[in-house]
Amino acid sequence: MKITEALFAGSSTRVTERPKQSFPEFAFIGRSNVGKSSLINMLCGNRKLAMTSSKPGKTKLVNHFLINRKWYLVDLPGYGYAKMSESGRRQIQQVIRNYLNLSPDLILLFVLMDSRHDVAKADIEFLNELGESNIPFAIIFTKADKQGPNVLRAQVEKNKLQILEFWEELPPVFISSSETGAGREEILDYIGTVLDNLNSQETKQ
Ligand code: GTP
Ligand code: MG
């Protein structure tokens, strides 16, 4: 899958404000500062598409990016940012919940986790919520450039085992770096396969 065009299609806080044109959506979520917006930029080959920041809590809205005029990448706010005020956190939670529960075109959610750290309690709780709402997801371990290959591999293996304590099977797992472009092809090819399956299901119906 190649991205030939990526256009900002709008920001929203509730699904009623989403872009009018409906296309399959692939959304990115994870703890604040994990690298969601940077990864979207890396996949699209445009560092200025989604706003990023070294300070957590940058993305506060649901941002749609129209890809190749056929599908959306969706940048979501982060969860689990401890330093945010209680009301700010509740608001963000509401934006995330509204999107996850009510988006008719959400096909798959990429849940991002920092490849340097153990899986956080907030991540496990979030995955469990996804299970309850039957939302298909894949996992991406981000910031792979921040440590050497052996340490990276060991931490990712450890994290997979931590997830398997709560889940019978692992979802698709990717490793990415927005700095080096690692994981780009794998993630885009995976999206391409999911879209192909979707199209062939539609033609069968
Ligand atoms: P919120 O919108 O606040 O939830 O954060 P986010 O998950 O969108 O993170 P964002 O993409 O804004 O990145 C947070 C910080 O991490 C920024 O300073 C990025 O430059 C940095 N960063 C993101 N991805 C990578 C990566 O793969 N490698 C390195 N070295 N830094 C990264
Ligand atoms: Mg962001």
Short mmCIF file of C-alpha atoms and ligand atoms in Angstrom, two decimals:
data_model
loop_
_atom_site.label_atom_id
_atom_site.label_comp_id
_atom_site.label_asym_id
_atom_site.label_seq_id
_atom_site.Cartn_x
_atom_site.Cartn_y
_atom_site.Cartn_z
CA MET A 1 0.00 0.00 0.00
CA LYS A 2 1.36 3.41 -0.97
CA ILE A 3 0.08 6.74 0.32
CA THR A 4 -0.03 9.17 -2.60
CA GLU A 5 -2.16 11.84 -0.94
CA ALA A 6 -2.94 12.75 2.67
CA LEU A 7 -5.32 15.62 3.37
CA PHE A 8 -6.49 17.01 6.70
CA ALA A 9 -10.26 16.45 6.67
CA GLY A 10 -11.35 18.04 9.95
CA SER A 11 -11.30 17.99 13.76
CA SER A 12 -14.22 16.97 15.93
CA THR A 13 -15.20 16.22 19.51
CA ARG A 14 -18.27 14.14 18.69
CA VAL A 15 -19.26 11.86 15.84
CA THR A 16 -21.97 14.22 14.63
CA GLU A 17 -19.20 16.68 13.66
CA ARG A 18 -17.16 14.13 11.72
CA PRO A 19 -16.37 14.62 7.99
CA LYS A 20 -19.47 14.18 5.86
CA GLN A 21 -17.90 11.76 3.40
CA SER A 22 -17.82 8.28 4.81
CA PHE A 23 -14.83 5.96 4.23
CA PRO A 24 -13.21 3.14 6.21
CA GLU A 25 -11.32 4.49 9.23
CA PHE A 26 -8.09 3.31 10.87
CA ALA A 27 -7.56 5.09 14.18
CA PHE A 28 -4.53 5.52 16.44
CA ILE A 29 -4.75 5.54 20.19
CA GLY A 30 -2.51 5.04 23.21
CA ARG A 31 -1.17 6.87 26.21
CA SER A 32 -0.36 10.51 25.84
CA ASN A 33 3.05 11.19 24.25
CA VAL A 34 3.43 7.62 22.95
CA GLY A 35 3.87 8.95 19.40
CA LYS A 36 0.45 8.65 17.70
CA SER A 37 0.59 11.92 15.77
CA SER A 38 4.25 11.39 14.82
CA LEU A 39 3.45 7.92 13.49
CA ILE A 40 0.62 9.26 11.32
CA ASN A 41 3.05 11.83 9.92
CA MET A 42 5.67 9.16 9.30
CA LEU A 43 3.17 6.90 7.50
CA CYS A 44 2.07 9.82 5.32
CA GLY A 45 5.59 11.11 4.70
CA ASN A 46 4.61 14.58 5.95
CA ARG A 47 6.03 15.84 9.23
CA LYS A 48 3.59 18.75 9.35
CA LEU A 49 0.31 16.89 8.88
CA ALA A 50 -0.63 16.07 12.48
CA MET A 51 0.54 18.35 15.31
CA THR A 52 3.08 16.76 17.64
CA SER A 53 4.70 17.95 20.85
CA SER A 54 7.25 16.80 23.40
CA LYS A 55 4.67 17.75 26.04
CA PRO A 56 1.94 15.15 26.67
CA GLY A 57 -1.68 16.05 25.99
CA LYS A 58 -1.12 17.74 22.61
CA THR A 59 -3.94 16.13 20.61
CA LYS A 60 -7.28 16.97 22.21
CA LEU A 61 -9.64 16.39 19.31
CA VAL A 62 -10.41 13.63 16.84
CA ASN A 63 -8.50 14.48 13.65
CA HIS A 64 -9.40 12.86 10.34
CA PHE A 65 -6.87 12.60 7.50
CA LEU A 66 -8.18 11.48 4.12
CA ILE A 67 -5.76 9.07 2.45
CA ASN A 68 -5.72 8.53 -1.32
CA ARG A 69 -9.33 9.85 -1.28
CA LYS A 70 -10.41 6.35 -0.15
CA TRP A 71 -9.88 5.88 3.57
CA TYR A 72 -9.11 7.82 6.74
CA LEU A 73 -6.32 7.74 9.25
CA VAL A 74 -7.69 9.10 12.54
CA ASP A 75 -5.53 10.70 15.22
CA LEU A 76 -7.07 10.46 18.68
CA PRO A 77 -6.15 12.15 21.97
CA GLY A 78 -4.06 10.15 24.42
CA TYR A 79 -5.39 8.48 27.54
CA GLY A 80 -3.84 8.18 30.99
CA TYR A 81 -2.08 11.52 31.24
CA ALA A 82 -1.72 11.98 35.00
CA LYS A 83 -0.88 15.69 35.03
CA MET A 84 -4.09 16.81 33.35
CA SER A 85 -6.88 18.28 35.51
CA GLU A 86 -9.68 15.91 36.47
CA SER A 87 -12.19 17.76 34.26
CA GLY A 88 -9.73 17.86 31.34
CA ARG A 89 -9.18 14.13 31.64
CA ARG A 90 -12.90 13.45 31.78
CA GLN A 91 -13.44 15.55 28.68
CA ILE A 92 -10.77 13.67 26.72
CA GLN A 93 -12.17 10.34 27.89
CA GLN A 94 -15.56 11.42 26.62
CA VAL A 95 -14.12 12.36 23.20
CA ILE A 96 -12.39 8.96 22.95
CA ARG A 97 -15.45 7.01 24.09
CA ASN A 98 -17.74 8.89 21.78
CA TYR A 99 -15.49 8.10 18.83
CA LEU A 100 -14.93 4.42 19.71
CA ASN A 101 -18.53 3.60 20.51
CA LEU A 102 -20.32 5.57 17.85
CA SER A 103 -18.12 5.66 14.73
CA PRO A 104 -19.88 3.64 12.06
CA ASP A 105 -16.80 3.40 9.83
CA LEU A 106 -14.12 2.43 12.36
CA ILE A 107 -12.49 -0.67 10.90
CA LEU A 108 -9.47 -1.10 13.11
CA LEU A 109 -7.78 0.58 16.03
CA PHE A 110 -4.00 0.68 16.38
CA VAL A 111 -3.12 0.76 20.07
CA LEU A 112 0.33 2.28 20.55
CA MET A 113 2.66 1.47 23.43
CA ASP A 114 6.17 2.79 24.08
CA SER A 115 8.66 0.01 23.25
CA ARG A 116 10.93 1.11 26.13
CA HIS A 117 8.48 0.41 28.92
CA ASP A 118 6.45 -2.40 30.43
CA VAL A 119 2.78 -2.48 29.48
CA ALA A 120 1.01 0.03 31.73
CA LYS A 121 -2.07 -0.71 33.81
CA ALA A 122 -3.91 1.95 31.77
CA ASP A 123 -3.08 0.00 28.58
CA ILE A 124 -4.36 -3.30 29.93
CA GLU A 125 -7.54 -1.63 31.17
CA PHE A 126 -8.00 -0.01 27.78
CA LEU A 127 -7.49 -3.31 25.91
CA ASN A 128 -10.03 -4.97 28.17
CA GLU A 129 -12.57 -2.26 27.38
CA LEU A 130 -11.95 -2.84 23.68
CA GLY A 131 -12.60 -6.54 24.16
CA GLU A 132 -15.89 -5.79 25.83
CA SER A 133 -16.97 -3.54 22.96
CA ASN A 134 -15.65 -5.95 20.30
CA ILE A 135 -13.47 -3.39 18.57
CA PRO A 136 -10.76 -5.03 16.43
CA PHE A 137 -7.27 -3.80 17.23
CA ALA A 138 -3.57 -4.25 16.51
CA ILE A 139 -0.66 -3.16 18.71
CA ILE A 140 2.28 -0.97 17.70
CA PHE A 141 5.36 -0.64 19.90
CA THR A 142 6.70 2.85 19.16
CA LYS A 143 10.01 4.73 19.42
CA ALA A 144 12.08 1.69 18.40
CA ASP A 145 15.05 3.98 17.63
CA LYS A 146 15.42 4.88 21.30
CA GLN A 147 17.22 1.64 22.23
CA GLY A 148 19.48 -0.98 20.69
CA PRO A 149 18.01 -3.97 18.80
CA ASN A 150 18.64 -6.56 21.52
CA VAL A 151 17.15 -4.52 24.34
CA LEU A 152 14.23 -3.62 22.07
CA ARG A 153 13.53 -7.24 21.15
CA ALA A 154 13.68 -8.36 24.80
CA GLN A 155 11.31 -5.60 25.96
CA VAL A 156 8.82 -6.31 23.18
CA GLU A 157 8.84 -10.05 24.00
CA LYS A 158 8.28 -9.22 27.67
CA ASN A 159 5.38 -6.93 26.76
CA LYS A 160 3.76 -9.58 24.58
CA LEU A 161 3.84 -11.97 27.56
CA GLN A 162 2.31 -9.29 29.77
CA ILE A 163 -0.56 -8.91 27.29
CA LEU A 164 -0.97 -12.69 27.10
CA GLU A 165 -1.63 -12.74 30.84
CA PHE A 166 -4.97 -11.11 30.01
CA TRP A 167 -5.63 -12.22 26.45
CA GLU A 168 -5.67 -15.73 24.99
CA GLU A 169 -4.12 -14.61 21.71
CA LEU A 170 -2.02 -11.70 20.57
CA PRO A 171 -3.45 -9.34 17.97
CA PRO A 172 -1.15 -8.33 15.08
CA VAL A 173 1.93 -6.65 16.59
CA PHE A 174 4.17 -4.05 14.88
CA ILE A 175 7.29 -2.17 15.92
CA SER A 176 7.76 1.38 14.65
CA SER A 177 10.01 4.40 14.71
CA SER A 178 8.85 7.74 13.42
CA GLU A 179 12.50 8.79 13.29
CA THR A 180 13.84 5.97 11.09
CA GLY A 181 10.61 4.97 9.32
CA ALA A 182 10.80 1.44 10.74
CA GLY A 183 7.47 -0.37 10.55
CA ARG A 184 6.06 1.88 7.83
CA GLU A 185 5.79 -0.74 5.11
CA GLU A 186 4.45 -3.44 7.44
CA ILE A 187 1.74 -1.19 8.88
CA LEU A 188 0.67 0.17 5.48
CA ASP A 189 0.64 -3.31 3.94
CA TYR A 190 -1.49 -4.54 6.81
CA ILE A 191 -3.97 -1.69 6.26
CA GLY A 192 -3.94 -2.57 2.53
CA THR A 193 -4.81 -6.20 3.30
CA VAL A 194 -7.63 -5.22 5.65
CA LEU A 195 -9.04 -2.87 2.99
CA ASP A 196 -8.79 -5.59 0.29
CA ASN A 197 -10.69 -8.02 2.55
CA LEU A 198 -13.31 -5.39 3.19
CA ASN A 199 -13.78 -4.77 -0.54
CA SER A 200 -14.03 -8.46 -1.36
CA GLN A 201 -16.63 -8.91 1.40
CA GLU A 202 -18.63 -6.05 -0.07
CA THR A 203 -18.58 -7.50 -3.59
CA LYS A 204 -19.76 -10.88 -2.25
CA GLN A 205 -22.78 -9.35 -0.51
P1 GTP B 1 -0.57 13.28 22.51
O1 GTP B 1 -1.20 13.91 21.31
O2 GTP B 1 -0.11 14.30 23.51
O3 GTP B 1 -1.38 12.19 23.12
O4 GTP B 1 0.83 12.60 22.05
P2 GTP B 1 1.15 11.68 20.79
O5 GTP B 1 0.94 10.25 21.18
O6 GTP B 1 0.43 12.14 19.57
O7 GTP B 1 2.72 11.89 20.63
P3 GTP B 1 3.52 12.80 19.58
O8 GTP B 1 3.46 12.20 18.24
O9 GTP B 1 3.10 14.21 19.74
O10 GTP B 1 5.01 12.58 20.10
C1 GTP B 1 5.40 12.87 21.43
C2 GTP B 1 6.92 13.11 21.48
O11 GTP B 1 7.61 11.89 21.17
C3 GTP B 1 7.41 14.12 20.46
O12 GTP B 1 8.46 14.87 21.05
C4 GTP B 1 7.94 13.26 19.30
O13 GTP B 1 8.97 13.88 18.56
C5 GTP B 1 8.47 12.04 20.06
N1 GTP B 1 8.41 10.82 19.23
C6 GTP B 1 7.30 10.29 18.70
N2 GTP B 1 7.58 9.16 18.02
C7 GTP B 1 8.91 8.98 18.12
C8 GTP B 1 9.84 8.00 17.63
O14 GTP B 1 9.47 7.02 16.94
N3 GTP B 1 11.15 8.15 17.97
C9 GTP B 1 11.59 9.19 18.73
N4 GTP B 1 12.89 9.24 19.02
N5 GTP B 1 10.77 10.15 19.21
C10 GTP B 1 9.46 10.05 18.91
MG MG B 2 -1.01 13.54 19.34
#
